[in-house]
Coordinates of C-alpha atoms and ligand atoms in Angstrom, one line a residue:
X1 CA 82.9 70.1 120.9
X2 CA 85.5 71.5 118.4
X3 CA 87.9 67.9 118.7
X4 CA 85.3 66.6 116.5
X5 CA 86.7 69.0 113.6
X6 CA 88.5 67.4 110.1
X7 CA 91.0 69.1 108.8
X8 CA 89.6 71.1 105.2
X9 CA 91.3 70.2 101.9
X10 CA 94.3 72.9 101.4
X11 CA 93.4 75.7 98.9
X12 CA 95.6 75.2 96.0
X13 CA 96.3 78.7 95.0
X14 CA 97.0 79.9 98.4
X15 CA 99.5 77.0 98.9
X16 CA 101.5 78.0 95.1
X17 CA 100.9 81.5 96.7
X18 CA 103.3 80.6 99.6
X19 CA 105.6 78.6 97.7
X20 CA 106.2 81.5 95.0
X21 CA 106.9 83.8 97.9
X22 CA 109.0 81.4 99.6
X23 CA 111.3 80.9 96.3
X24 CA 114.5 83.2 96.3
X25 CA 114.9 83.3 92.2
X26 CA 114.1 87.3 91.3
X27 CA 113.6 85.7 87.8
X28 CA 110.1 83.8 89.1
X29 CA 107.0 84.8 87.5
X30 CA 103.3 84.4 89.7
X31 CA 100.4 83.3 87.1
X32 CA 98.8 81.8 89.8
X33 CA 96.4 84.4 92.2
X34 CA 93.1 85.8 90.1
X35 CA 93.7 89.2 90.4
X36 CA 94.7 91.9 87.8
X37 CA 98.1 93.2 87.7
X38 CA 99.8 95.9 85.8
X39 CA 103.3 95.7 84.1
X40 CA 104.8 96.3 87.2
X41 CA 103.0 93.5 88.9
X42 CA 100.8 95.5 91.3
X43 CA 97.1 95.9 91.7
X44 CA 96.3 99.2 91.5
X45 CA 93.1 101.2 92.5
X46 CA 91.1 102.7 89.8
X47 CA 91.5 106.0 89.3
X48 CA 87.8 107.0 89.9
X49 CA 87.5 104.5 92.6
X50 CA 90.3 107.0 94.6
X51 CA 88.1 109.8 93.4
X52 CA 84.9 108.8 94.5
X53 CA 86.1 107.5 97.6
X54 CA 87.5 111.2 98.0
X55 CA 84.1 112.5 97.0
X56 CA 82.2 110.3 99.5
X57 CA 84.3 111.0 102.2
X58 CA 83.4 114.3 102.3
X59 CA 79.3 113.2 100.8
X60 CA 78.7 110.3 103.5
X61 CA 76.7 111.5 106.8
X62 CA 76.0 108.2 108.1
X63 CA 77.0 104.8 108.3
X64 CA 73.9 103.5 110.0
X65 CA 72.3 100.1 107.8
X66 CA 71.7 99.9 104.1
X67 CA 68.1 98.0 103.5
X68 CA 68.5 94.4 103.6
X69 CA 68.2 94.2 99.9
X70 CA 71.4 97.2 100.1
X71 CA 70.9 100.8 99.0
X72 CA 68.3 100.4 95.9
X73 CA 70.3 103.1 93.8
X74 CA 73.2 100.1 93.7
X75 CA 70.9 97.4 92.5
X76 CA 69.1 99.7 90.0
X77 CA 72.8 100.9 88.5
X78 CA 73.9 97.0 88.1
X79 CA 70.9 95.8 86.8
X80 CA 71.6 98.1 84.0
X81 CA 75.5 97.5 83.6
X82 CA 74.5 94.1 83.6
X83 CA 71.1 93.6 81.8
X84 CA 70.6 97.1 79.8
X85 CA 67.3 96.4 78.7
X86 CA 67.2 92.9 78.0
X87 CA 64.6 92.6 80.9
X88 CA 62.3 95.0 81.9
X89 CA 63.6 96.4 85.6
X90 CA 60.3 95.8 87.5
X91 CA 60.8 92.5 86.5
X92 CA 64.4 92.0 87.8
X93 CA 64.7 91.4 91.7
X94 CA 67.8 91.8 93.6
X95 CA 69.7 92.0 96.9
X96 CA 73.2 93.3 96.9
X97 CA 75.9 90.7 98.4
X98 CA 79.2 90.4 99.4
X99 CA 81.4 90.0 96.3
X100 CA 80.4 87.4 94.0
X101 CA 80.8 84.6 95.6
X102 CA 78.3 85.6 98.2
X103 CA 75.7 86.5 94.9
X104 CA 76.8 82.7 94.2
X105 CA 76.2 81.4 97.6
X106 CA 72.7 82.6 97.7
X107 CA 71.9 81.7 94.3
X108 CA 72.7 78.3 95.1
X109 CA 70.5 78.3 98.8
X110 CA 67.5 79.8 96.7
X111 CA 67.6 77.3 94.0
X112 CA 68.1 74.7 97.1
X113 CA 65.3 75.9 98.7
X114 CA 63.5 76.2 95.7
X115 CA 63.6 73.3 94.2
X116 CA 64.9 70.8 96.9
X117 CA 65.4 67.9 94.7
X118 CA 67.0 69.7 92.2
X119 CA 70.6 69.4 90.4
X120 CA 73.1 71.7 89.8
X121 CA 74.6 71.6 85.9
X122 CA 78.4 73.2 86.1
X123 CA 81.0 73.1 84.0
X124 CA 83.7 70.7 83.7
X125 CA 85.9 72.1 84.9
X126 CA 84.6 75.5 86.6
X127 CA 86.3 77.6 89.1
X128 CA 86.7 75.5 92.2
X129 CA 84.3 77.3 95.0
X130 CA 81.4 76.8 92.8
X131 CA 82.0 72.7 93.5
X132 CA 83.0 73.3 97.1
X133 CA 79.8 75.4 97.9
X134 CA 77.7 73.2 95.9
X135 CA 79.1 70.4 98.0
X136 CA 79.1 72.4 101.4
X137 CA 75.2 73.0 100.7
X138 CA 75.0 69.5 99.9
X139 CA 73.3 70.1 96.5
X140 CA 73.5 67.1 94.0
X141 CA 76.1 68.6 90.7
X142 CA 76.2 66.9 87.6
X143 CA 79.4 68.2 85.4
X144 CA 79.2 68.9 81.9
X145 CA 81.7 68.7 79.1
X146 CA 83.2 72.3 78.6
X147 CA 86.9 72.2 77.5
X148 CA 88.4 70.7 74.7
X149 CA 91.5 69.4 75.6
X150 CA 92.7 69.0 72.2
X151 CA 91.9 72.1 70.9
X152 CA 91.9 74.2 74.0
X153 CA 88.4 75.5 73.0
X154 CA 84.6 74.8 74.2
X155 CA 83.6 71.0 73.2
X156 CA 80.3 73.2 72.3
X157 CA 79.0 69.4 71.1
X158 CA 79.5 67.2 74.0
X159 CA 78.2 70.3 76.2
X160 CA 75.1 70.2 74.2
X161 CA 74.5 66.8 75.0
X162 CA 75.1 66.8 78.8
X163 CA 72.8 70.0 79.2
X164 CA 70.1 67.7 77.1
X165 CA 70.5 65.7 80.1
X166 CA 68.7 68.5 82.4
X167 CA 65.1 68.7 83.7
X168 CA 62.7 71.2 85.1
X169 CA 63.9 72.0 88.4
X170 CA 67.7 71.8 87.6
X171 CA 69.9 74.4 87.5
X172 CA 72.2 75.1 84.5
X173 CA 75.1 77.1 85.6
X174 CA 77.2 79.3 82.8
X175 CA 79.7 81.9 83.0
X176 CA 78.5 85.2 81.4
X177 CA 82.5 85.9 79.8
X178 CA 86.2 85.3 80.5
X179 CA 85.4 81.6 81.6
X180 CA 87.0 80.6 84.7
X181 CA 89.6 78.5 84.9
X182 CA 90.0 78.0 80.7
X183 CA 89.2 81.4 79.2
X184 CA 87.3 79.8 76.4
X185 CA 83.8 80.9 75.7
X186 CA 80.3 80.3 74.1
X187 CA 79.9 82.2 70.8
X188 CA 77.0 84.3 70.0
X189 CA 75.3 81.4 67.7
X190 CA 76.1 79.4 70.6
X191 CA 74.5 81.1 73.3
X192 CA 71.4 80.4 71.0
X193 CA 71.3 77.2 71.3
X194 CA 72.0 76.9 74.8
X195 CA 68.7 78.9 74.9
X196 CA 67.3 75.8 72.9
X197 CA 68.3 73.9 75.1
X198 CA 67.2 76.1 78.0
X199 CA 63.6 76.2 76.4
X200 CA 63.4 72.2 75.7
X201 CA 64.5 71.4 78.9
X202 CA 62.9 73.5 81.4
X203 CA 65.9 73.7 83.6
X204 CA 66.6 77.3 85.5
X205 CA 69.9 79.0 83.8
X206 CA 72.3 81.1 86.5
X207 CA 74.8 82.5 84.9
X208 CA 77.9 83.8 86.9
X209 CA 79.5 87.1 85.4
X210 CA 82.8 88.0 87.6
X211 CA 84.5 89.8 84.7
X212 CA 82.2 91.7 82.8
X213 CA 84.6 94.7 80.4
X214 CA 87.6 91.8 81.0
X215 CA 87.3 90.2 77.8
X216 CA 85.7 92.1 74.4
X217 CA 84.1 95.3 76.4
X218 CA 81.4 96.0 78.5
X219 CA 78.3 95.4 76.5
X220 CA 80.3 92.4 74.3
X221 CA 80.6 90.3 77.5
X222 CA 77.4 90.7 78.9
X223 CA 75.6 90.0 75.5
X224 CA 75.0 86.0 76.3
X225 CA 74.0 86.9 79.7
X226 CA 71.2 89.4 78.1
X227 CA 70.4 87.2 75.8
X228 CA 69.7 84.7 78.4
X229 CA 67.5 86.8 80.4
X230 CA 65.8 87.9 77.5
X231 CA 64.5 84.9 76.7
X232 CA 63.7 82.7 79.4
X233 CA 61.0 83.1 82.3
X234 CA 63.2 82.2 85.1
X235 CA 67.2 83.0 85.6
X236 CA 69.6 83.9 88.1
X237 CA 72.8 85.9 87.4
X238 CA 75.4 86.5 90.4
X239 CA 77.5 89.5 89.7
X240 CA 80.7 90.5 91.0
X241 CA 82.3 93.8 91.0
X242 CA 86.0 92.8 92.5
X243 CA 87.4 92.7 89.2
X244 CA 86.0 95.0 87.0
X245 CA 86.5 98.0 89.5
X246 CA 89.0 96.6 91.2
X247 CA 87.7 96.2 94.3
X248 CA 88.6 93.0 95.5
X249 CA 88.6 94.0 99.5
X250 CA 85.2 95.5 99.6
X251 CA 82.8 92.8 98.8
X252 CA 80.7 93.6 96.3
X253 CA 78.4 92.0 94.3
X254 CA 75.2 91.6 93.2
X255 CA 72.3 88.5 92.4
X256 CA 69.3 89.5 90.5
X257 CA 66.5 87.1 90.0
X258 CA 63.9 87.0 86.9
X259 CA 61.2 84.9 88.4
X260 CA 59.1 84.5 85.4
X261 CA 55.5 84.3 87.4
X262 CA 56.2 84.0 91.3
X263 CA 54.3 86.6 93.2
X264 CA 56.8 89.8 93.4
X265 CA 56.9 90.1 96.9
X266 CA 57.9 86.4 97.7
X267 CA 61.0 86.4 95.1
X268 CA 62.2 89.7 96.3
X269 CA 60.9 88.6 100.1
X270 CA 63.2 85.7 99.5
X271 CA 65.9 87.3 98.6
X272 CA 65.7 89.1 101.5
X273 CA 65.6 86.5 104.1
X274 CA 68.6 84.9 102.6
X275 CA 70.6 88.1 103.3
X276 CA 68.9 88.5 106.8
X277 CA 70.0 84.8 107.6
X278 CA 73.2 85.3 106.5
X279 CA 74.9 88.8 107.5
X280 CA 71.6 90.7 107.5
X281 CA 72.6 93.7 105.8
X282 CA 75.1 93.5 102.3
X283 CA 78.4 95.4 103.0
X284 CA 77.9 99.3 101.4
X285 CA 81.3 100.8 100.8
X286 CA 82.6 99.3 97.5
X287 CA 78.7 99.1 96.5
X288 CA 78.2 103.4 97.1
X289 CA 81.5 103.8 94.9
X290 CA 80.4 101.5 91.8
X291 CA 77.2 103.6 92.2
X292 CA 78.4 107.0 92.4
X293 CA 80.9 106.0 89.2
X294 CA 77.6 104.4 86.9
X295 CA 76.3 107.4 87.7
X296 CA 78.7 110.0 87.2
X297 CA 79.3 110.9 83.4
X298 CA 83.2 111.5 84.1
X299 CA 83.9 109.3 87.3
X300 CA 82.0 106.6 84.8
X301 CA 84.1 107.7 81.3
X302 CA 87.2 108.1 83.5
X303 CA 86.5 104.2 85.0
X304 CA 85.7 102.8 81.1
X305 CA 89.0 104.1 80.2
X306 CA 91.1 102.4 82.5
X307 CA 88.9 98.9 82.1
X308 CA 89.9 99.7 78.5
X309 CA 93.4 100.1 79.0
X310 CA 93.5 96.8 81.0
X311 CA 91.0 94.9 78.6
X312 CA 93.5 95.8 75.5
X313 CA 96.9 95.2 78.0
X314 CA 95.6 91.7 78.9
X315 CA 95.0 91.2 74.8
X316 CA 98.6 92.3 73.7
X317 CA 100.0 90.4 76.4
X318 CA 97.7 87.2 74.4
X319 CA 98.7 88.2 71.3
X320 CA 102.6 88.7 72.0
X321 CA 102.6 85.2 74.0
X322 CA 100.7 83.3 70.9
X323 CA 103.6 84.8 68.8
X324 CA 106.6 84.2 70.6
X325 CA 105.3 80.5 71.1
X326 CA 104.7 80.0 67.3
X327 CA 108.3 81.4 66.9
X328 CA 109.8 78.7 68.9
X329 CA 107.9 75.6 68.7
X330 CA 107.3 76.8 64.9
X331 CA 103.7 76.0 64.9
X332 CA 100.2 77.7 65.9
X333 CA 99.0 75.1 67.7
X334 CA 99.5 78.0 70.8
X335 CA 96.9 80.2 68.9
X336 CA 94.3 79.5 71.4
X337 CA 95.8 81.8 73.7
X338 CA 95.0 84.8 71.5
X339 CA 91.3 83.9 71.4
X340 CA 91.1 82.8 74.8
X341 CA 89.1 85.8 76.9
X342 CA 89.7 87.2 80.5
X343 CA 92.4 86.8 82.9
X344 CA 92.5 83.3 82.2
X345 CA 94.0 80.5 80.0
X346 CA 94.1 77.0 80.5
X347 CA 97.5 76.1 78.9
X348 CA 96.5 72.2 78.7
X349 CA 99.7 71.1 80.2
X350 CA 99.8 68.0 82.0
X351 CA 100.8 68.5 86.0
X352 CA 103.9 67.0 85.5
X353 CA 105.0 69.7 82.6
X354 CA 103.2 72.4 85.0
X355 CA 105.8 71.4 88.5
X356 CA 108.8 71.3 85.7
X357 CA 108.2 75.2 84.4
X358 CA 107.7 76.1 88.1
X359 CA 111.3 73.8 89.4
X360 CA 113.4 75.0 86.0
X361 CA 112.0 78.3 85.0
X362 CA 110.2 79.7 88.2
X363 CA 106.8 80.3 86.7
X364 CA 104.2 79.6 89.0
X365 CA 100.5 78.4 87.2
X366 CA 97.8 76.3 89.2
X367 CA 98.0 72.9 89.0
X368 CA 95.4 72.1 86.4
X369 CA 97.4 75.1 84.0
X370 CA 95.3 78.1 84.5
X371 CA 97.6 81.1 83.9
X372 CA 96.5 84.5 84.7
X373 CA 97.7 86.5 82.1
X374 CA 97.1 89.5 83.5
X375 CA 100.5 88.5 85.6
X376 CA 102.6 88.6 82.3
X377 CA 104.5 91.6 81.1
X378 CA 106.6 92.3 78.0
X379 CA 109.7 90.9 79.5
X380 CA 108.2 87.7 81.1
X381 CA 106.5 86.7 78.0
X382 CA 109.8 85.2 76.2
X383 CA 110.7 83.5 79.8
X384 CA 107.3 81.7 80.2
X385 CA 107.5 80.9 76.1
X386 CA 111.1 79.6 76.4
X387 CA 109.4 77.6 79.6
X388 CA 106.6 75.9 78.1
X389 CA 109.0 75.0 75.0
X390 CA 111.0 73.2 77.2
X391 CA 108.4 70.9 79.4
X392 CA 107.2 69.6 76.3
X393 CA 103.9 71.4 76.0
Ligands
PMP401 N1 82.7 83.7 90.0 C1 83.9 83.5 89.3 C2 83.8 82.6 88.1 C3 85.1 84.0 89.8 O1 86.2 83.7 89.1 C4 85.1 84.8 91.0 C5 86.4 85.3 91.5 N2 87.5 84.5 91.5 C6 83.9 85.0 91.6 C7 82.7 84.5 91.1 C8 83.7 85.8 92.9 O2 84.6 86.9 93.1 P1 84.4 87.8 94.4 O3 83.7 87.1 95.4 O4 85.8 88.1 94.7 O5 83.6 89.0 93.9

């Protein structure tokens, strides 16, 4: 039976993964991998994930199964970190997941099973599993204008008019913060009149939020999210907790659903059997130490500091590259890189520019010039500068 197997399309990050460790130049730089980095170039662990993991190693009993919907403590602590009070929590259903991309896959089954006919709005362009999923489920997408090529911002405009474009049934899906792959994002006024839009159309909003306290704080990035929920009937949000406790490994995550109407016990029911069919029971560890840390005033204080100190690194590390480009091509036409948000900045090089920095300079971006800037540091800055210079950007 297995002969009959195709080949799956190469990831392209893991492929620029192997080449950058395959390239013998101690003067490379890796932009490429999403995953926060220090000056030093390493990942760390939080400091309160290390200390509640200490704590629950001596605290945990048992190891026997969460509930389907994972331990309800979790759910209730993310639906707050996530929501506050935007929605009331009887009104929020939820089943823990693995990571965010499994809060993603499930979104996408219920709003298949949900609505079978239905579309799926994303974002042109959006990070790359939400198309492969989408196509893997075989759910129809439609892509919507999101980046600006010219000015590196949201063409908020021609976004406008695709969502227009979107029915009852359809669902719209946005990133809550720290867009992924550009690092440009809606502004407050905006989110408004995506809600508009929301409203005229009828279409179901999910909005994915993988880097909540990445880009202006905590409460800041999850404001168009709130918003959102606040004032519509019907949403998803799929939340991830890899980045914003570093906890990449554990798979955690969460999807909450707002189901305006629907009978309590079939939306939550639902939720339910989609975990049950798919790995029955959402993985616990990383989800028991987010919990213990919302709910610890130091563990949480000590874990806000440290997103802090990241959040602020990643912005210096904007600010100083914006600078040291306006320096040498002697114009700000690099300023979007100091209002870009998250990890990520889509650097609007063409591929050919992108292979030249990697061949003369050893910087290693993804093909379509996403740059996590979290792989920077104050040394690497003036190398990538002097690189994008030179390819012509
Ligand atoms: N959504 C977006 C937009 C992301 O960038 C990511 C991480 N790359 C995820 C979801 C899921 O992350 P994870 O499954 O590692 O929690």
């Amino acid at each position: 039976m297995f002969d009959h197997l195709q080949a799956q399309k190469p990831d392209g990050i893991l492929m620029l993964m192997q080449m950058y460790r395959d390239d013998p130049r101690d003067s490379k730089v890796d932009l490429g991998v999403g995953v926060y980095k220090d000056a030093s170039g390493n990942t760390p662990i939080m400091r309160a994930i290390k200390t509640a993991e200490e704590q629950l190693w001596h605290a945990e009993t048992t190891k026997t199964y969460v509930g389907l919907a994972g331990a309800p403590d979790f759910n209730d602590a993310m639906v707050k970190l996530v929501l506050a009070d935007a929605v009331p929590r009887a009104a929020v259903n939820s089943v823990a997941t693995p990571g965010g991309t499994g809060a993603v896959r499930q979104a996408f089954e219920l709003a298949k099973m949900a609505s079978p006919g239905g579309r799926v709005f994303v974002s042109n362009p959006t990070w790359p599993n939400h198309v492969s999923i989408l196509d893997y489920l075989g759910m129809e997408k439609v892509m919507y204008r999101y980046f600006d090529d010219e000015t590196r911002g949201v063409d908020f405009d021609g976004m406008i008019a695709d969502l227009k474009q979107a029915r009852k049934g359809d669902l719209i899906l946005l990133h809550g913060c720290c867009h992924n792959p550009t690092g440009a994002n809606l502004t407050d006024p905006q989110w408004d009149e995506v809600i508009k839009v929301l409203h005229d159309t009828g279409a179901t909003p999910m909005i994915d939020i993988a880097y909540q306290g990445f880009g202006d704080g905590l409460d800041a990035d999850a404001s168009g999210t709130r918003k959102v929920a606040a004032a519509v009937p019907e949403c998803l949000i799929a939340a991830s907790c890899s980045k914003n406790f570093g906890i990449y490994r554990e798979r955690t995550g969460i999807l909450m659903l707002v189901a305006g109407g629907t009978d309590k016990t079939i939306a939550q029911g639902t939720l339910n059997f989609l975990n049950r069919q798919n790995y029955s029971f959402p993985p616990d560890h990383g989800a028991r130490l987010v919990t213990m840390i919302l709910n610890d005033d130091a563990l949480r204080a000590d874990w806000q500091a440290e997103l802090e100190e990241m959040r602020t690194g990643m912005l210096g590390l904007r600010e100083q590259l914006a600078r040291e480009l306006e320096q040498r091509s002697g114009s700000n036409r690099f300023g979007f890189l100091a209002q870009h948000r998250g990890m990520f900045s889509r650097l609007g090089a063409a591929p050919d520019a992108v292979v030249k920095m990697r061949d003369d300079s050893g910087i290693y971006m993804v093909g379509d010039s996403r740059m996590n800037i979290a792989g920077l540091n104050a040394q690497t800055i003036p190398v990538l500068a002097d690189a994008i210079v030179k390819a012509g950007v």
